mmCIF file of C-alpha atoms in Angstrom:
data_model
loop_
_atom_site.group_PDB
_atom_site.id
_atom_site.type_symbol
_atom_site.label_atom_id
_atom_site.label_comp_id
_atom_site.label_asym_id
_atom_site.label_seq_id
_atom_site.Cartn_x
_atom_site.Cartn_y
_atom_site.Cartn_z
ATOM 1 C CA MET A 1 10.237 26.316 -38.807
ATOM 2 C CA THR A 2 9.598 29.438 -37.345
ATOM 3 C CA SER A 3 11.952 30.327 -34.226
ATOM 4 C CA ARG A 4 9.260 29.963 -32.067
ATOM 5 C CA SER A 5 8.091 26.722 -33.362
ATOM 6 C CA LEU A 6 10.894 25.049 -32.687
ATOM 7 C CA LEU A 7 10.898 26.478 -29.037
ATOM 8 C CA LEU A 8 7.253 24.767 -28.493
ATOM 9 C CA SER A 9 8.276 21.928 -30.044
ATOM 10 C CA LEU A 10 11.945 21.644 -27.779
ATOM 11 C CA VAL A 11 9.779 22.405 -25.267
ATOM 12 C CA LEU A 12 6.890 19.516 -25.767
ATOM 13 C CA SER A 13 9.149 17.049 -26.643
ATOM 14 C CA ALA A 14 10.832 17.569 -23.456
ATOM 15 C CA SER A 15 7.708 17.390 -21.383
ATOM 16 C CA VAL A 16 6.352 14.518 -22.994
ATOM 17 C CA ALA A 17 10.492 12.779 -21.785
ATOM 18 C CA LEU A 18 9.489 13.900 -18.551
ATOM 19 C CA ALA A 19 6.140 12.309 -18.720
ATOM 20 C CA ALA A 20 7.344 9.493 -20.327
ATOM 21 C CA SER A 21 10.677 9.138 -17.408
ATOM 22 C CA ALA A 22 7.923 9.067 -15.118
ATOM 23 C CA GLU A 23 6.310 7.001 -15.709
ATOM 24 C CA SER A 24 9.088 4.225 -16.376
ATOM 25 C CA LEU A 25 10.168 4.961 -12.678
ATOM 26 C CA THR A 26 6.621 4.266 -11.274
ATOM 27 C CA ASP A 27 6.349 1.325 -13.401
ATOM 28 C CA ARG A 28 9.573 0.315 -12.066
ATOM 29 C CA ALA A 29 8.492 0.848 -8.672
ATOM 30 C CA ILE A 30 5.472 -1.723 -9.397
ATOM 31 C CA ASP A 31 8.079 -4.486 -9.733
ATOM 32 C CA THR A 32 9.765 -3.698 -7.701
ATOM 33 C CA LEU A 33 7.496 -3.836 -5.253
ATOM 34 C CA LEU A 34 6.125 -7.021 -7.286
ATOM 35 C CA GLU A 35 9.559 -9.446 -7.242
ATOM 36 C CA VAL A 36 9.543 -8.676 -3.486
ATOM 37 C CA LEU A 37 6.289 -9.942 -3.145
ATOM 38 C CA GLU A 38 6.988 -13.790 -4.935
ATOM 39 C CA VAL A 39 10.501 -13.671 -3.365
ATOM 40 C CA GLY A 40 11.285 -12.042 -0.172
ATOM 41 C CA THR A 41 10.187 -14.119 3.140
ATOM 42 C CA PRO A 42 7.850 -13.584 5.035
ATOM 43 C CA VAL A 43 7.555 -10.404 7.022
ATOM 44 C CA ASP A 44 9.522 -8.642 3.625
ATOM 45 C CA GLN A 45 6.494 -9.977 1.785
ATOM 46 C CA ILE A 46 3.281 -7.844 4.019
ATOM 47 C CA HIS A 47 5.683 -4.820 4.367
ATOM 48 C CA ALA A 48 4.986 -5.471 -0.082
ATOM 49 C CA ALA A 49 1.525 -5.634 -0.115
ATOM 50 C CA GLU A 50 0.809 -2.989 2.698
ATOM 51 C CA VAL A 51 2.121 -0.655 0.042
ATOM 52 C CA LEU A 52 1.306 -2.144 -2.962
ATOM 53 C CA ILE A 53 -2.421 -2.035 -1.924
ATOM 54 C CA PRO A 54 -3.064 1.715 -2.150
ATOM 55 C CA PHE A 55 -1.319 1.953 -4.794
ATOM 56 C CA GLY A 56 -4.076 -0.112 -6.935
ATOM 57 C CA HIS A 57 -2.705 -3.791 -6.773
ATOM 58 C CA SER A 58 -4.752 -5.321 -4.273
ATOM 59 C CA ARG A 59 -5.740 -7.943 -6.172
ATOM 60 C CA LYS A 60 -1.891 -8.491 -6.763
ATOM 61 C CA VAL A 61 -1.765 -8.770 -3.354
ATOM 62 C CA TRP A 62 -4.560 -11.852 -3.420
ATOM 63 C CA GLU A 63 -3.696 -13.200 -6.270
ATOM 64 C CA HIS A 64 0.297 -13.904 -3.953
ATOM 65 C CA TYR A 65 -1.474 -15.604 -0.866
ATOM 66 C CA TYR A 66 -5.191 -16.685 -1.313
ATOM 67 C CA PRO A 67 -3.304 -19.620 -2.736
ATOM 68 C CA ILE A 68 -1.332 -19.961 0.908
ATOM 69 C CA ARG A 69 -3.667 -19.309 3.054
ATOM 70 C CA PHE A 70 -3.500 -22.441 4.833
ATOM 71 C CA GLU A 71 0.245 -23.298 4.552
ATOM 72 C CA GLN A 72 1.711 -21.605 6.914
ATOM 73 C CA ASP A 73 -1.750 -21.320 9.798
ATOM 74 C CA ASP A 74 0.609 -23.441 12.379
ATOM 75 C CA THR A 75 4.169 -21.654 12.105
ATOM 76 C CA PRO A 76 3.942 -18.401 14.524
ATOM 77 C CA ILE A 77 4.642 -15.030 12.447
ATOM 78 C CA MET A 78 4.831 -15.976 9.119
ATOM 79 C CA ARG A 79 0.933 -16.625 10.098
ATOM 80 C CA ILE A 80 -0.522 -13.558 10.909
ATOM 81 C CA THR A 81 1.697 -12.335 8.432
ATOM 82 C CA ASN A 82 -0.762 -14.370 5.642
ATOM 83 C CA TRP A 83 -3.693 -13.721 7.811
ATOM 84 C CA ARG A 84 -3.367 -9.685 7.864
ATOM 85 C CA ALA A 85 -2.764 -9.334 4.101
ATOM 86 C CA LEU A 86 -5.379 -11.562 3.544
ATOM 87 C CA ALA A 87 -7.484 -9.776 6.671
ATOM 88 C CA ARG A 88 -6.738 -6.200 3.993
ATOM 89 C CA VAL A 89 -7.911 -8.001 0.576
ATOM 90 C CA ASP A 90 -9.777 -10.321 0.514
ATOM 91 C CA ARG A 91 -13.851 -11.024 -1.764
ATOM 92 C CA THR A 92 -15.916 -9.584 0.576
ATOM 93 C CA PRO A 93 -16.439 -7.948 4.085
ATOM 94 C CA GLU A 94 -17.651 -11.450 5.613
ATOM 95 C CA ALA A 95 -13.458 -13.027 3.696
ATOM 96 C CA ARG A 96 -11.643 -10.128 5.662
ATOM 97 C CA GLN A 97 -13.473 -10.524 8.864
ATOM 98 C CA ILE A 98 -12.189 -14.299 8.840
ATOM 99 C CA TRP A 99 -9.017 -13.819 9.358
ATOM 100 C CA ILE A 100 -9.324 -10.918 11.745
ATOM 101 C CA ASN A 101 -11.360 -13.218 14.236
ATOM 102 C CA GLN A 102 -7.766 -16.079 13.791
ATOM 103 C CA ILE A 103 -5.466 -13.206 14.457
ATOM 104 C CA PHE A 104 -7.576 -11.525 17.363
ATOM 105 C CA ASN A 105 -7.861 -15.260 18.813
ATOM 106 C CA ILE A 106 -3.658 -15.537 19.071
ATOM 107 C CA ALA A 107 -3.714 -12.488 20.608
ATOM 108 C CA THR A 108 -5.687 -13.234 23.387
ATOM 109 C CA THR A 109 -4.036 -16.741 23.571
ATOM 110 C CA LEU A 110 -1.529 -16.243 26.867
ATOM 111 C CA GLY A 111 1.983 -18.025 26.105
ATOM 112 C CA LEU A 112 1.937 -17.931 21.870
ATOM 113 C CA PRO A 113 5.196 -16.182 20.440
ATOM 114 C CA ASP A 114 3.215 -14.342 18.250
ATOM 115 C CA ARG A 115 0.881 -13.136 20.536
ATOM 116 C CA VAL A 116 2.658 -9.690 20.571
ATOM 117 C CA HIS A 117 2.490 -9.662 16.880
ATOM 118 C CA ALA A 118 -0.176 -10.614 16.309
ATOM 119 C CA ALA A 119 -1.870 -7.187 18.796
ATOM 120 C CA GLU A 120 0.115 -5.127 16.409
ATOM 121 C CA SER A 121 -1.640 -6.284 12.890
ATOM 122 C CA VAL A 122 -4.978 -6.336 14.918
ATOM 123 C CA ALA A 123 -4.074 -2.482 15.383
ATOM 124 C CA LYS A 124 -2.940 -2.028 12.166
ATOM 125 C CA LEU A 125 -5.611 -3.034 10.059
ATOM 126 C CA LEU A 126 -8.339 -0.498 12.315
ATOM 127 C CA ALA A 127 -9.723 -3.937 13.674
ATOM 128 C CA PRO A 128 -12.872 -3.023 16.369
ATOM 129 C CA PRO A 129 -11.336 -5.538 19.240
ATOM 130 C CA PRO A 130 -15.165 -6.504 20.455
ATOM 131 C CA PRO A 131 -15.390 -6.626 24.820
ATOM 132 C CA HIS A 132 -13.900 -9.903 25.097
ATOM 133 C CA VAL A 133 -10.672 -8.879 24.056
ATOM 134 C CA VAL A 134 -10.875 -5.368 25.234
ATOM 135 C CA ALA A 135 -10.606 -7.131 28.520
ATOM 136 C CA ASN A 136 -7.866 -9.464 27.634
ATOM 137 C CA MET A 137 -5.603 -7.004 26.460
ATOM 138 C CA GLU A 138 -6.404 -5.102 29.063
ATOM 139 C CA ALA A 139 -5.845 -8.185 31.564
ATOM 140 C CA TRP A 140 -2.296 -8.879 29.717
ATOM 141 C CA ALA A 141 -0.953 -4.551 29.550
ATOM 142 C CA ALA A 142 -1.917 -4.948 33.638
ATOM 143 C CA GLU A 143 0.811 -7.762 33.864
ATOM 144 C CA ALA A 144 2.891 -7.584 31.276
ATOM 145 C CA PRO A 145 6.267 -5.826 30.235
ATOM 146 C CA ASP A 146 6.274 -2.329 28.846
ATOM 147 C CA LYS A 147 7.563 -2.968 26.128
ATOM 148 C CA ASP A 148 4.189 -6.072 24.877
ATOM 149 C CA ALA A 149 1.640 -3.908 27.321
ATOM 150 C CA ALA A 150 1.722 -0.911 24.740
ATOM 151 C CA PHE A 151 1.066 -3.176 21.655
ATOM 152 C CA ALA A 152 -1.764 -5.124 23.791
ATOM 153 C CA LEU A 153 -3.131 -1.677 24.392
ATOM 154 C CA TRP A 154 -2.560 -0.183 21.064
ATOM 155 C CA CYS A 155 -5.081 -2.731 19.929
ATOM 156 C CA ASN A 156 -8.208 -1.739 22.061
ATOM 157 C CA TRP A 157 -7.130 1.605 21.478
ATOM 158 C CA SER A 158 -6.578 1.814 17.571
ATOM 159 C CA ARG A 159 -9.706 3.414 16.062
ATOM 160 C CA ASP A 160 -9.617 5.890 19.751
ATOM 161 C CA LEU A 161 -6.864 6.911 21.597
ATOM 162 C CA PRO A 162 -8.323 7.963 24.838
ATOM 163 C CA ALA A 163 -7.489 11.031 26.829
ATOM 164 C CA SER A 164 -6.614 8.778 29.530
ATOM 165 C CA ALA A 165 -3.964 6.952 28.159
ATOM 166 C CA THR A 166 -1.789 10.325 27.776
ATOM 167 C CA PRO A 167 -0.285 9.475 31.418
ATOM 168 C CA GLN A 168 0.745 6.329 30.223
ATOM 169 C CA ILE A 169 2.325 7.094 27.283
ATOM 170 C CA VAL A 170 4.093 9.791 28.819
ATOM 171 C CA LYS A 171 5.388 7.236 31.148
ATOM 172 C CA TRP A 172 5.958 4.814 28.886
ATOM 173 C CA LEU A 173 8.515 7.382 26.634
ATOM 174 C CA GLU A 174 10.440 8.885 29.141
ATOM 175 C CA THR A 175 11.502 5.798 31.493
ATOM 176 C CA GLY A 176 10.964 2.538 29.641
ATOM 177 C CA ASP A 177 13.258 0.672 28.042
ATOM 178 C CA GLY A 178 14.641 0.643 24.328
ATOM 179 C CA ASP A 179 12.602 -1.154 23.305
ATOM 180 C CA THR A 180 9.022 0.469 25.225
ATOM 181 C CA ARG A 181 10.145 3.807 22.905
ATOM 182 C CA LEU A 182 10.698 2.120 19.842
ATOM 183 C CA ARG A 183 7.353 0.556 19.865
ATOM 184 C CA VAL A 184 5.399 3.546 21.556
ATOM 185 C CA ALA A 185 7.278 5.954 19.149
ATOM 186 C CA TYR A 186 5.873 3.268 16.039
ATOM 187 C CA MET A 187 2.366 3.156 17.658
ATOM 188 C CA LEU A 188 1.638 6.817 18.082
ATOM 189 C CA ALA A 189 2.133 7.363 14.939
ATOM 190 C CA ARG A 190 -0.133 5.367 13.967
ATOM 191 C CA LEU A 191 -2.451 6.889 16.439
ATOM 192 C CA LYS A 192 -1.652 10.302 14.823
ATOM 193 C CA PRO A 193 -2.402 12.007 18.534
ATOM 194 C CA THR A 194 -2.536 15.658 18.667
ATOM 195 C CA ASP A 195 -1.855 15.612 22.544
ATOM 196 C CA PRO A 196 0.798 18.226 22.922
ATOM 197 C CA THR A 197 1.524 16.450 26.130
ATOM 198 C CA ILE A 198 2.587 13.428 24.043
ATOM 199 C CA LEU A 199 4.079 15.250 21.164
ATOM 200 C CA ALA A 200 6.464 16.950 23.504
ATOM 201 C CA ALA A 201 7.204 13.737 25.063
ATOM 202 C CA LEU A 202 7.890 12.280 21.549
ATOM 203 C CA ALA A 203 10.007 15.390 20.836
ATOM 204 C CA ALA A 204 12.281 14.593 24.209
ATOM 205 C CA ALA A 205 12.841 11.068 23.483
ATOM 206 C CA ALA A 206 13.555 12.153 19.864
ATOM 207 C CA ASN A 207 16.188 14.666 20.747
ATOM 208 C CA ALA A 208 17.762 11.981 23.397
ATOM 209 C CA ALA A 209 18.898 10.259 20.377
ATOM 210 C CA GLU A 210 22.905 10.027 20.387
ATOM 211 C CA GLY A 211 23.908 7.469 17.634
ATOM 212 C CA VAL A 212 22.633 5.540 14.898
ATOM 213 C CA ASP A 213 20.486 2.431 15.836
ATOM 214 C CA LEU A 214 16.946 0.581 15.117
ATOM 215 C CA VAL A 215 15.851 2.278 18.431
ATOM 216 C CA ASN A 216 17.119 6.097 17.695
ATOM 217 C CA THR A 217 16.351 5.799 13.319
ATOM 218 C CA ILE A 218 12.058 4.460 15.011
ATOM 219 C CA VAL A 219 12.101 7.280 18.432
ATOM 220 C CA VAL A 220 13.466 9.831 15.309
ATOM 221 C CA ALA A 221 11.161 8.277 12.287
ATOM 222 C CA ASN A 222 8.109 8.295 14.222
ATOM 223 C CA ALA A 223 8.325 12.008 15.866
ATOM 224 C CA HIS A 224 9.449 13.315 12.556
ATOM 225 C CA PHE A 225 6.295 11.736 10.967
ATOM 226 C CA LEU A 226 4.208 13.695 13.294
ATOM 227 C CA ASN A 227 5.806 16.328 13.268
ATOM 228 C CA ALA A 228 5.848 16.575 17.388
ATOM 229 C CA SER A 229 8.297 19.506 17.285
ATOM 230 C CA PRO A 230 8.041 21.950 13.851
ATOM 231 C CA ALA A 231 11.595 23.256 15.489
ATOM 232 C CA ASP A 232 13.937 19.997 15.502
ATOM 233 C CA MET A 233 12.292 19.094 11.690
ATOM 234 C CA PRO A 234 15.493 19.554 10.243
ATOM 235 C CA LYS A 235 17.399 18.250 12.677
ATOM 236 C CA TRP A 236 15.448 15.074 12.617
ATOM 237 C CA ARG A 237 15.396 14.848 8.961
ATOM 238 C CA LYS A 238 19.219 15.405 9.003
ATOM 239 C CA PHE A 239 19.123 12.415 11.445
ATOM 240 C CA LEU A 240 17.128 9.800 9.267
ATOM 241 C CA GLU A 241 18.806 11.131 6.218
ATOM 242 C CA ALA A 242 22.658 9.770 8.093
ATOM 243 C CA ALA A 243 20.641 6.549 8.856
ATOM 244 C CA ILE A 244 19.204 5.479 5.610
ATOM 245 C CA ALA A 245 23.243 6.663 4.043
ATOM 246 C CA THR A 246 23.812 3.310 6.569
ATOM 247 C CA SER A 247 22.875 1.155 4.041
ATOM 248 C CA ASP A 248 21.399 -0.937 6.877
ATOM 249 C CA PRO A 249 17.929 -1.871 5.829
ATOM 250 C CA LEU A 250 16.226 -1.540 8.389
ATOM 251 C CA LEU A 251 17.305 2.189 9.458
ATOM 252 C CA ILE A 252 16.306 2.876 5.941
ATOM 253 C CA PHE A 253 13.062 1.286 5.798
ATOM 254 C CA HIS A 254 11.699 3.564 9.341
ATOM 255 C CA SER A 255 13.176 6.406 8.306
ATOM 256 C CA VAL A 256 12.460 6.839 4.803
ATOM 257 C CA GLN A 257 8.048 6.558 6.514
ATOM 258 C CA GLY A 258 9.331 8.936 8.882
ATOM 259 C CA ILE A 259 10.169 11.615 6.162
ATOM 260 C CA MET A 260 7.205 9.815 3.827
ATOM 261 C CA PRO A 261 5.026 13.249 4.058
ATOM 262 C CA TYR A 262 7.228 15.678 3.979
ATOM 263 C CA TYR A 263 8.897 14.021 0.043
ATOM 264 C CA ASP A 264 8.090 15.049 -2.764
ATOM 265 C CA PRO A 265 8.788 14.247 -6.288
ATOM 266 C CA SER A 266 12.615 16.180 -6.226
ATOM 267 C CA ASP A 267 13.536 13.955 -3.617
ATOM 268 C CA ILE A 268 12.770 10.931 -6.003
ATOM 269 C CA LYS A 269 16.161 10.743 -7.567
ATOM 270 C CA ASP A 270 18.296 10.291 -4.552
ATOM 271 C CA LEU A 271 16.076 7.511 -3.513
ATOM 272 C CA VAL A 272 15.841 5.492 -6.455
ATOM 273 C CA PRO A 273 19.710 3.645 -6.922
ATOM 274 C CA LEU A 274 17.642 1.897 -3.689
ATOM 275 C CA LEU A 275 15.924 -0.209 -5.834
ATOM 276 C CA ASP A 276 19.050 -1.946 -6.721
ATOM 277 C CA HIS A 277 19.712 -2.461 -2.996
ATOM 278 C CA PRO A 278 20.375 -5.923 -2.449
ATOM 279 C CA ALA A 279 17.872 -5.557 1.031
ATOM 280 C CA PRO A 280 14.176 -5.923 0.093
ATOM 281 C CA ASP A 281 12.674 -3.557 2.898
ATOM 282 C CA ALA A 282 15.348 -1.411 0.959
ATOM 283 C CA ARG A 283 13.961 -1.754 -2.579
ATOM 284 C CA THR A 284 10.437 -1.232 -0.944
ATOM 285 C CA SER A 285 10.869 1.643 1.020
ATOM 286 C CA ALA A 286 12.590 2.999 -2.718
ATOM 287 C CA ALA A 287 9.371 2.118 -4.429
ATOM 288 C CA TRP A 288 7.309 3.160 -1.941
ATOM 289 C CA VAL A 289 8.885 6.773 -1.978
ATOM 290 C CA ILE A 290 8.581 7.217 -5.816
ATOM 291 C CA LEU A 291 4.793 6.599 -6.382
ATOM 292 C CA ALA A 292 3.800 8.215 -3.176
ATOM 293 C CA ALA A 293 6.323 11.435 -3.958
ATOM 294 C CA SER A 294 4.998 11.163 -7.690
ATOM 295 C CA GLY A 295 1.550 11.226 -6.928
ATOM 296 C CA ARG A 296 1.055 7.867 -9.167
ATOM 297 C CA LYS A 297 -2.430 5.397 -6.944
#
């Protein structure tokens, strides 16, 4: 074998090994998510399910949730997670709409303990609220604490954030308590506003964060996700990496989401150890990065 042939052979072998390693890691990520789907808490399970779905595993999610579709109908929170999953993966648009309508029913019923969770869920589903739901959410928001009003109005705004919402959003970010700022930042990352006034208010809230706790982490994560202030992105990335290093599963979960659009394959190695984290949400976070950064769908 000539020197050139030997070099080509070594390069080919290295490429094959690298591809096999990447494939093995993405397979491990999928297996991790499937394990969380089977053995996690209901909240852990819906988080894993909502990562599996865009990566081509809707059938697995349906196989988990469909047999238990009626088991938690009277259990707050758990019923919403079940219905939200089925609203994404059930077999026909008509079937999916049934679950969406059930979530709307919870969101519009005064006094239910999972009413806020229901409003959040239909917003995440981008489900168009019928007129009676819009009116109900507006009435609720008018008398609810700010933290609940934000999610009530998110239900109405999920498909089209009106310009008229800007003053209210800015006020929440500037004067709201921790829970309000947390929810508004979380909502904004999904609404993806382009209004510079909103982005500036979110950036200011992120820059006011002192210390790694859940409120500050979610505010910074979503400011980073939206690139709310390009000049502050390196500082925010450092903050989020410090939050990940705490090993707190909730801080990991939200920090990883904040960095998600900016991860590339070279970052995967830093997240692989989290696949062995004892907390399901941390494992889900690592699996999500591996799949997203590797480009596998």
